[in-house]
Short mmCIF file of C-alpha atoms and ligand atoms in Angstrom, two decimals:
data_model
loop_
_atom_site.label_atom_id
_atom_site.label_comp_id
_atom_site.label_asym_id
_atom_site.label_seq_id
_atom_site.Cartn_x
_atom_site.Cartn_y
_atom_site.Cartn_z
CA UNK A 29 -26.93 -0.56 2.96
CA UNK A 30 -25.95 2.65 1.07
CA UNK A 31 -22.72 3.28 -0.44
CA UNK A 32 -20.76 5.89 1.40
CA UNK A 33 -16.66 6.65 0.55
CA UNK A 34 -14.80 8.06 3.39
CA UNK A 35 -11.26 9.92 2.47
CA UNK A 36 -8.48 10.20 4.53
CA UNK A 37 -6.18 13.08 4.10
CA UNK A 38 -3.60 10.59 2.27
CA UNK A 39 -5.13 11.40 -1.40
CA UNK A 40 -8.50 13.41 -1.37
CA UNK A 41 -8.08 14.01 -4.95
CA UNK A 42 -8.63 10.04 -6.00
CA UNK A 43 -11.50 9.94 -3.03
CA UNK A 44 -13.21 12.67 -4.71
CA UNK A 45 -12.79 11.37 -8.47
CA UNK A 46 -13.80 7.97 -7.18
CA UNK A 47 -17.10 9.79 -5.37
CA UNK A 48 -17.77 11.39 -8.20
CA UNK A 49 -17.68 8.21 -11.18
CA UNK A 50 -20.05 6.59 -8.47
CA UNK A 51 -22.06 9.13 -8.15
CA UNK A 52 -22.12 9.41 -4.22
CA UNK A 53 -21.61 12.31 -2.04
CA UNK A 54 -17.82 11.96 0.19
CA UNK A 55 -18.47 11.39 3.50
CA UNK A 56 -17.87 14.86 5.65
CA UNK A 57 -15.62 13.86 8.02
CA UNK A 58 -12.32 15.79 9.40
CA UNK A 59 -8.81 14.89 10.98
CA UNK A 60 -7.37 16.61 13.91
CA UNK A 61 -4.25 16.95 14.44
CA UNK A 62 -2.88 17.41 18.06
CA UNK A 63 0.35 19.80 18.81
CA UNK A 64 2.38 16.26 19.90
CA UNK A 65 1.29 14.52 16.35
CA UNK A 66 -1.46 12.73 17.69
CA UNK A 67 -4.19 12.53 14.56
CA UNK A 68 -7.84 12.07 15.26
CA UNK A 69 -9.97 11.63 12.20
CA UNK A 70 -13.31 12.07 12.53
CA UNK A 71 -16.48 10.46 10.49
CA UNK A 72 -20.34 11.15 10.54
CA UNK A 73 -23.25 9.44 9.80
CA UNK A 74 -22.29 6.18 8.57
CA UNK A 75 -24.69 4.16 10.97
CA UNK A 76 -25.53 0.63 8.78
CA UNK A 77 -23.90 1.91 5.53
CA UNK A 78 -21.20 0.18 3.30
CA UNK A 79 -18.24 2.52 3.86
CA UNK A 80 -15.44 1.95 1.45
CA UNK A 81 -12.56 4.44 2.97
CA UNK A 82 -9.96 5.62 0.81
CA UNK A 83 -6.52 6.17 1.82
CA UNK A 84 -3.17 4.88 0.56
CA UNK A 85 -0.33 4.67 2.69
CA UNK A 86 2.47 6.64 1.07
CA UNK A 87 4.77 9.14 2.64
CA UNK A 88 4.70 9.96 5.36
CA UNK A 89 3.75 5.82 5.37
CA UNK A 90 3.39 5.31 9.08
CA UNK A 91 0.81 8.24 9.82
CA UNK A 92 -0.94 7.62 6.90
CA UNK A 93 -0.98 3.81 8.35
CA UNK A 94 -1.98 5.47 11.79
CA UNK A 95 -5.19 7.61 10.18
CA UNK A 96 -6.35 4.37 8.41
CA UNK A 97 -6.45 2.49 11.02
CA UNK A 98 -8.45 5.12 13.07
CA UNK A 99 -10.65 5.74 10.30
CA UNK A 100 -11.46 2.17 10.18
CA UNK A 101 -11.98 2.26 14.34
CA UNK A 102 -14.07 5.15 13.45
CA UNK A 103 -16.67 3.71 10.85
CA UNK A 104 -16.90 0.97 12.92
CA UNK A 105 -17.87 2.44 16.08
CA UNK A 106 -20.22 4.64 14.47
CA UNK A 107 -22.14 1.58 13.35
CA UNK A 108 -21.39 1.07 9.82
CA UNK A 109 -23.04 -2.19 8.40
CA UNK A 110 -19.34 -3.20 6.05
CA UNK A 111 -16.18 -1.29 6.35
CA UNK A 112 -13.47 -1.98 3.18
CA UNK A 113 -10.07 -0.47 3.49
CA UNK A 114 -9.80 1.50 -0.63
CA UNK A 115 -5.61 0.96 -0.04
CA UNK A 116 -4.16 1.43 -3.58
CA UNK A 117 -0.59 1.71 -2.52
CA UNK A 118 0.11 -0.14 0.66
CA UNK A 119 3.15 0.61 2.31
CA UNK A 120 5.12 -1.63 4.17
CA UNK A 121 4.71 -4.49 1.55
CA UNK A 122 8.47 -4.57 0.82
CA UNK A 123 8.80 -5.78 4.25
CA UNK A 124 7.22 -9.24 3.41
CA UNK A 125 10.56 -11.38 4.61
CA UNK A 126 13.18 -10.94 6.50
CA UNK A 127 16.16 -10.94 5.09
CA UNK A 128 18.47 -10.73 7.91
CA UNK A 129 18.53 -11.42 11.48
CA UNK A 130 16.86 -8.65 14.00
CA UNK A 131 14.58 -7.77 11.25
CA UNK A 132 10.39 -7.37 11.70
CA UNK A 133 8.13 -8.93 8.67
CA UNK A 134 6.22 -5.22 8.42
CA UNK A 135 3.74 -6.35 6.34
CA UNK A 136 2.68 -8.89 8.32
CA UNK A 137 2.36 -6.75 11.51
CA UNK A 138 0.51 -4.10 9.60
CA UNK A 139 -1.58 -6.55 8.20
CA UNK A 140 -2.93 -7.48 11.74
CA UNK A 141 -3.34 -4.25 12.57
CA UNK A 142 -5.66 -3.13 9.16
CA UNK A 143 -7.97 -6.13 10.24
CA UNK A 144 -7.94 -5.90 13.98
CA UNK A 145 -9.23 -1.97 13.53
CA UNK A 146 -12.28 -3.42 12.15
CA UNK A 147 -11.68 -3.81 8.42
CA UNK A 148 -14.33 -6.51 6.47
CA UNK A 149 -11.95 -6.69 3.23
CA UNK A 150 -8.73 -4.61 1.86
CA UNK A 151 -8.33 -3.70 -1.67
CA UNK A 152 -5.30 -2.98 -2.65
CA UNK A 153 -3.88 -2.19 -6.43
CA UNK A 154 -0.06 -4.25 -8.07
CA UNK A 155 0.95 -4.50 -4.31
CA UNK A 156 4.29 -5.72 -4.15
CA UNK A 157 4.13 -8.96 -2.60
CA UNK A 158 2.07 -11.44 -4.17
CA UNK A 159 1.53 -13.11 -1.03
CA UNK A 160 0.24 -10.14 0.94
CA UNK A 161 -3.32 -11.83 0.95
CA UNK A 162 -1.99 -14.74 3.09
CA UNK A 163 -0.66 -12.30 5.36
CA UNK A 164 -4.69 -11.11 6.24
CA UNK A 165 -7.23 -13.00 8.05
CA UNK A 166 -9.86 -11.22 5.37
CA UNK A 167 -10.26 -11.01 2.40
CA UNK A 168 -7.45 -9.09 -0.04
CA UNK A 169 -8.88 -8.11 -3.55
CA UNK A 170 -5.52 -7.19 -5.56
CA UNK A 171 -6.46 -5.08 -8.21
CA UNK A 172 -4.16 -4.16 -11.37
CA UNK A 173 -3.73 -1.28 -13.24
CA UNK A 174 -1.39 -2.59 -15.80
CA UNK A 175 -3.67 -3.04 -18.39
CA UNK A 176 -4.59 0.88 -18.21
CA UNK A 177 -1.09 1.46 -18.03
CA UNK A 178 -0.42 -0.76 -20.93
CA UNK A 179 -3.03 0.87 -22.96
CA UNK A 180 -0.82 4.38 -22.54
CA UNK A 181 2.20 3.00 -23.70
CA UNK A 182 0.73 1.04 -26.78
CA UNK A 183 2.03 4.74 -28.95
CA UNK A 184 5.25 3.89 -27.89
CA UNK A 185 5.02 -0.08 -29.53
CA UNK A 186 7.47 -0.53 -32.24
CA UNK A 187 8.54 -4.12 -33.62
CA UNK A 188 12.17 -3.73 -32.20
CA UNK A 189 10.67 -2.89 -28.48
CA UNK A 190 12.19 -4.59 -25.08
CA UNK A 191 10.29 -4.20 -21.88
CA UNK A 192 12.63 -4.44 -19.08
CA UNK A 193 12.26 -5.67 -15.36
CA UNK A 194 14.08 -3.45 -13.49
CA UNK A 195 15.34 -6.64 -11.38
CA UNK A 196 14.01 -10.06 -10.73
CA UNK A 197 10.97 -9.52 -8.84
CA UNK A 198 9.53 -7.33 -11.58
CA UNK A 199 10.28 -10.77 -13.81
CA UNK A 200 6.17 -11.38 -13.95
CA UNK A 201 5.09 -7.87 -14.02
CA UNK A 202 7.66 -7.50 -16.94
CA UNK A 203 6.26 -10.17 -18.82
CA UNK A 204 2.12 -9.37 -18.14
CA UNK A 205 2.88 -5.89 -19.79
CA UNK A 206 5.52 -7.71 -22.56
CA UNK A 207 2.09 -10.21 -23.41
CA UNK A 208 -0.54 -6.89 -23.57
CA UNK A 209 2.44 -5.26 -25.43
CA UNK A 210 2.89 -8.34 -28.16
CA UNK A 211 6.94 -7.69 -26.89
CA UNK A 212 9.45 -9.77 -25.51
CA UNK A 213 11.05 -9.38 -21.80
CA UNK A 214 14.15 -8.88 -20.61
CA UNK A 215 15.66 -8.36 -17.28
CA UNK A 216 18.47 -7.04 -15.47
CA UNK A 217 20.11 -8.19 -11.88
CA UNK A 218 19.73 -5.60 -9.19
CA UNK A 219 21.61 -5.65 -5.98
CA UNK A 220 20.54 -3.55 -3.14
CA UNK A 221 23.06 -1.51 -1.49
CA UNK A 222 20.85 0.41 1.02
CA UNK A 223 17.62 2.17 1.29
CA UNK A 224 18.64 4.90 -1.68
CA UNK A 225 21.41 2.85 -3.32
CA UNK A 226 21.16 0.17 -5.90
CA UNK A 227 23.72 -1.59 -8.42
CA UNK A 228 22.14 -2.81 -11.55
CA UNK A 229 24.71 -5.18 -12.45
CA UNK A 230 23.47 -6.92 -15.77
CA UNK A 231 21.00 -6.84 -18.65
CA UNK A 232 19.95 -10.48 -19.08
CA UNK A 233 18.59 -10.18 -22.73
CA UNK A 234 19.07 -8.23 -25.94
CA UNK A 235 18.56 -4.36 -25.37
CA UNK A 236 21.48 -3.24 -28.11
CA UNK A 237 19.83 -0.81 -30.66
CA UNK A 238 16.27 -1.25 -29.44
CA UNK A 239 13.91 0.87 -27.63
CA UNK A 240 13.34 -0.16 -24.11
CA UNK A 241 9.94 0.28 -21.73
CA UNK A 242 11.16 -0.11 -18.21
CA UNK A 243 8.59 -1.48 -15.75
CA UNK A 244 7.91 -1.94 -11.87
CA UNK A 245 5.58 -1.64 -9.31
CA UNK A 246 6.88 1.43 -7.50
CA UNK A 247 8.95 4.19 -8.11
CA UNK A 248 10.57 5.63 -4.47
CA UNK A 249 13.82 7.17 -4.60
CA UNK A 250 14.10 6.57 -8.03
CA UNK A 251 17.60 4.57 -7.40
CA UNK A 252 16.03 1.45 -9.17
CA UNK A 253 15.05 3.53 -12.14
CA UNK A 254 18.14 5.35 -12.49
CA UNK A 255 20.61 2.45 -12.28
CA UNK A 256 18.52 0.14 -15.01
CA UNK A 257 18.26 3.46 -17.32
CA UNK A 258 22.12 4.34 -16.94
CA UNK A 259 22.65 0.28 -17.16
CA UNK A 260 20.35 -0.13 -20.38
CA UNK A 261 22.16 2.97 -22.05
CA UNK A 262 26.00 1.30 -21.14
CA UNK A 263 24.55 -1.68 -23.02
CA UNK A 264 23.32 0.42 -26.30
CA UNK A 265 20.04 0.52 -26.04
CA UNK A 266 18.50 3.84 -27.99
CA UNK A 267 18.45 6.86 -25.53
CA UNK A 268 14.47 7.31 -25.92
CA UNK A 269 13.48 5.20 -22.69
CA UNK A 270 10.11 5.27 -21.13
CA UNK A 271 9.37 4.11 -17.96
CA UNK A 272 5.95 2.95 -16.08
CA UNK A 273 5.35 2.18 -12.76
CA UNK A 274 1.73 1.79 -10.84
CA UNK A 275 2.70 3.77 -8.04
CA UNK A 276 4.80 7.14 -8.08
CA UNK A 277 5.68 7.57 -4.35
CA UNK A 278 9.00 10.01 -5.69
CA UNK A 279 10.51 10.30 -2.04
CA UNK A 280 14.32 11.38 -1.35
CA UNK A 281 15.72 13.18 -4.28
CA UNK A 282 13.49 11.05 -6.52
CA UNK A 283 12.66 14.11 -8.86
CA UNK A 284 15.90 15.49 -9.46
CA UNK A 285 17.42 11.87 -9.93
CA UNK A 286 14.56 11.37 -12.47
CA UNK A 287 14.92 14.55 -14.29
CA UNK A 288 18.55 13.86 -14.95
CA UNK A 289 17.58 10.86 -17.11
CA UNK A 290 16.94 11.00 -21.12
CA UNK A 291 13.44 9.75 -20.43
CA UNK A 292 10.81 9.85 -23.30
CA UNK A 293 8.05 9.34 -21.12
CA UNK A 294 7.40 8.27 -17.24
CA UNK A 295 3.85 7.44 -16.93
CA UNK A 296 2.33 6.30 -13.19
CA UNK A 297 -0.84 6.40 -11.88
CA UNK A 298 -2.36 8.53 -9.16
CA UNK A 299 -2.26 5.70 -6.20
CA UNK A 300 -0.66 8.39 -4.32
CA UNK A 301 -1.35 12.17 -4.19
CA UNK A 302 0.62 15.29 -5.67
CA UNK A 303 1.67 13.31 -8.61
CA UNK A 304 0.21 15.62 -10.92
CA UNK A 305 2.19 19.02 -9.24
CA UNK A 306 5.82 17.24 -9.51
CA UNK A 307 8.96 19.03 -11.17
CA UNK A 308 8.59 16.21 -13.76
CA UNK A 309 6.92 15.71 -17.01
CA UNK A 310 4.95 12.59 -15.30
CA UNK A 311 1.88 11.24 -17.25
CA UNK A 312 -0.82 10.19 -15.25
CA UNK A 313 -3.23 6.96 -16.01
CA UNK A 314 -5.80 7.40 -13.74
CA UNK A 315 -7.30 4.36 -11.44
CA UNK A 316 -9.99 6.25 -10.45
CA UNK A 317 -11.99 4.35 -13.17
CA UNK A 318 -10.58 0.89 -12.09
CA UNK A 319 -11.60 2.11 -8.56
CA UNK A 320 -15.10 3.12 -9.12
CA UNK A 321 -15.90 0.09 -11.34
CA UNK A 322 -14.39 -2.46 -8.30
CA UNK A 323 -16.97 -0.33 -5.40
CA UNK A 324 -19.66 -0.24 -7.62
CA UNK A 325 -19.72 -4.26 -7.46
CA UNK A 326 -18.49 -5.52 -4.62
CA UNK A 327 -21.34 -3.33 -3.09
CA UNK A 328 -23.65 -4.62 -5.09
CA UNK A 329 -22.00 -7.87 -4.46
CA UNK A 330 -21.08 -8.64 -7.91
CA UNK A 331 -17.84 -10.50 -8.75
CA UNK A 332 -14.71 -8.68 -9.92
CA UNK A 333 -12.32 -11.40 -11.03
CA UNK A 334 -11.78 -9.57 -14.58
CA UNK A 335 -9.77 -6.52 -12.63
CA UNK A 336 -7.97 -8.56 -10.00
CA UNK A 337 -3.81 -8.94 -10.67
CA UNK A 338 -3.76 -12.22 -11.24
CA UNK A 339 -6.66 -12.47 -13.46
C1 R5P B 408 11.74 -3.28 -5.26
O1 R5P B 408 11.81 -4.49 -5.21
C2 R5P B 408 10.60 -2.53 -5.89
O2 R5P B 408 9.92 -3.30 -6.85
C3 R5P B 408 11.11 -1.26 -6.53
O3 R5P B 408 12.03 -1.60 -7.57
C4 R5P B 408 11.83 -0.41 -5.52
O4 R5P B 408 11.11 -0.38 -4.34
C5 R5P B 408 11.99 0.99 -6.04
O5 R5P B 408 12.63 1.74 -5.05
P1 R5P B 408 13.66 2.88 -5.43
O6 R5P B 408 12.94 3.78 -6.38
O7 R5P B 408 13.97 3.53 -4.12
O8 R5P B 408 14.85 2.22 -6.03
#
């Protein structure tokens, strides 16, 4: 089976860098878009190939969602041999409870959906639920680019340092990049007020004086971010804050709540396009490398437990 990679519109810039630290040629392949919204993406040549198609599901999520699962539906019916779903950022994974009456479990539902289009394995990168592997009925390889991402911060390591979880589920990520850092962790408790609206209510840990790395998984309206920042500062830690997140989704007024914050550095990676052309001094790590390395062996059917999350 040759190794083909097949781009949706959702980032053609990572499908390209990907294509090109493999060495293989991007699939041609288009998407139509009908006057109602309709999409219909279109893909040639893929007859008994391993097709690895590349397309995160950022904003707009849902037709993103829509154009992988038709580009999936597409490889398949054109024959392809193995289909994998290249998903670094894969929306809906907040929705992995529900945490009130009336509510859908989105992940789940999407979940179904990725596999019933014809998908042989996902790959996703720091998803946000842990558990969104038992959600599939195949295979889930959750990649991790906090090691990269640690790697860019390592400048900013001084012996007075705090990484902070921006609220409790970030506890573990907090603590991977506190133990590549040689740091200790704090934390601070979050409540959720609605979809743009958060209240960071307390710093559990020492950030008085000290220097403070602020970590998640995602960055979307940058409510999270601003709250623990404005929280951190209220508590006296030293106004040169950086903050890293995997994926830099920056929807709502994300930019201008970001630029109004003394930040020292916000580093993400490019899990979701148009990072690089934002109104914000954002520092890109790259996972194009971390990408490459993981299609280059599970085509060649090699393991790759050294880059998965929990590894
Ligand atoms: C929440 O649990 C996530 O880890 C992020 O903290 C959150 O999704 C960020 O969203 P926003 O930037 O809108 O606050």
């Amino acid at each position: 089976m040759s190794l083909r990679i097949a781009s949706g519109t959702a980032n053609r810039a990572l499908a390209s860098k990907v294509s090109s630290a493999l060495g293989a040629d991007p699939l041609a392949g288009e998407v139509e878009r009908f006057p109602d919204g309709e999409l219909r993406p279109v893909v040639h040549g893929v007859r008994g190939d391993d097709v690895f198609v590349v397309q995160p599901t950022g904003p707009p999520v849902s037709d993103h969602l829509v154009e992988l699962l038709l580009l999936i539906d597409a490889c398949r019916r054109g024959g392809a041999g193995r289909v994998t779903a290249i998903v670094p950022y894969f929306g809906y994974a907040r929705q992995d409870r529900r945490s009130r009456d009336g509510q859908a479990i989105g992940a789940r539902v999407v979940a179904t959906a990725v596999a019933s289009a014809g998908a042989d394995r996902l790959v996703v990168v720091d998803p946000h639920t842990a558990g969104l592997e038992a959600m599939f009925a195949i295979p889930v390889e959750a990649l991790t680019a906090v090691p990269a991402i640690a790697n860019a911060l390592l400048p900013d390591v001084t012996p007075d340092t705090v990484v902070v979880a921006p609220d409790l589920g970030a506890v573990k990520l907090a603590e991977r990049y506190a133990s590549l850092l040689g740091l200790p962790a704090v934390f601070v408790r979050k409540t959720r007020v609605n979809g743009t609206t958060v209240r960071a209510e307390e710093v559990v840990g020492q950030v008085d004086g000290r220097p403070t790395i602020v970590v998640d998984d995602m960055i979307s309206t940058g409510g999270t971010i601003e709250a623990t920042v404005r929280l951190l500062l209220d508590n006296g830690a030293r106004l040169d804050v950086v903050v890293a997140a995997t994926h830099g989704l920056f929807a709502g007024e994300a930019v201008e709540r970001l630029a109004r914050l003394p930040l020292r550095r916000l580093v993400v990676t490019d899990s979701l396009g148009g990072v690089e052309s934002l109104a914000l001094p954002v520092e890109v790590s790259s996972i194009a490398p971390l990408l490459a390395l993981t299609i280059g062996r599970l085509h060649r059917d090699e393991p790759i437990d050294d880059l998965l999350a929990g590894a």
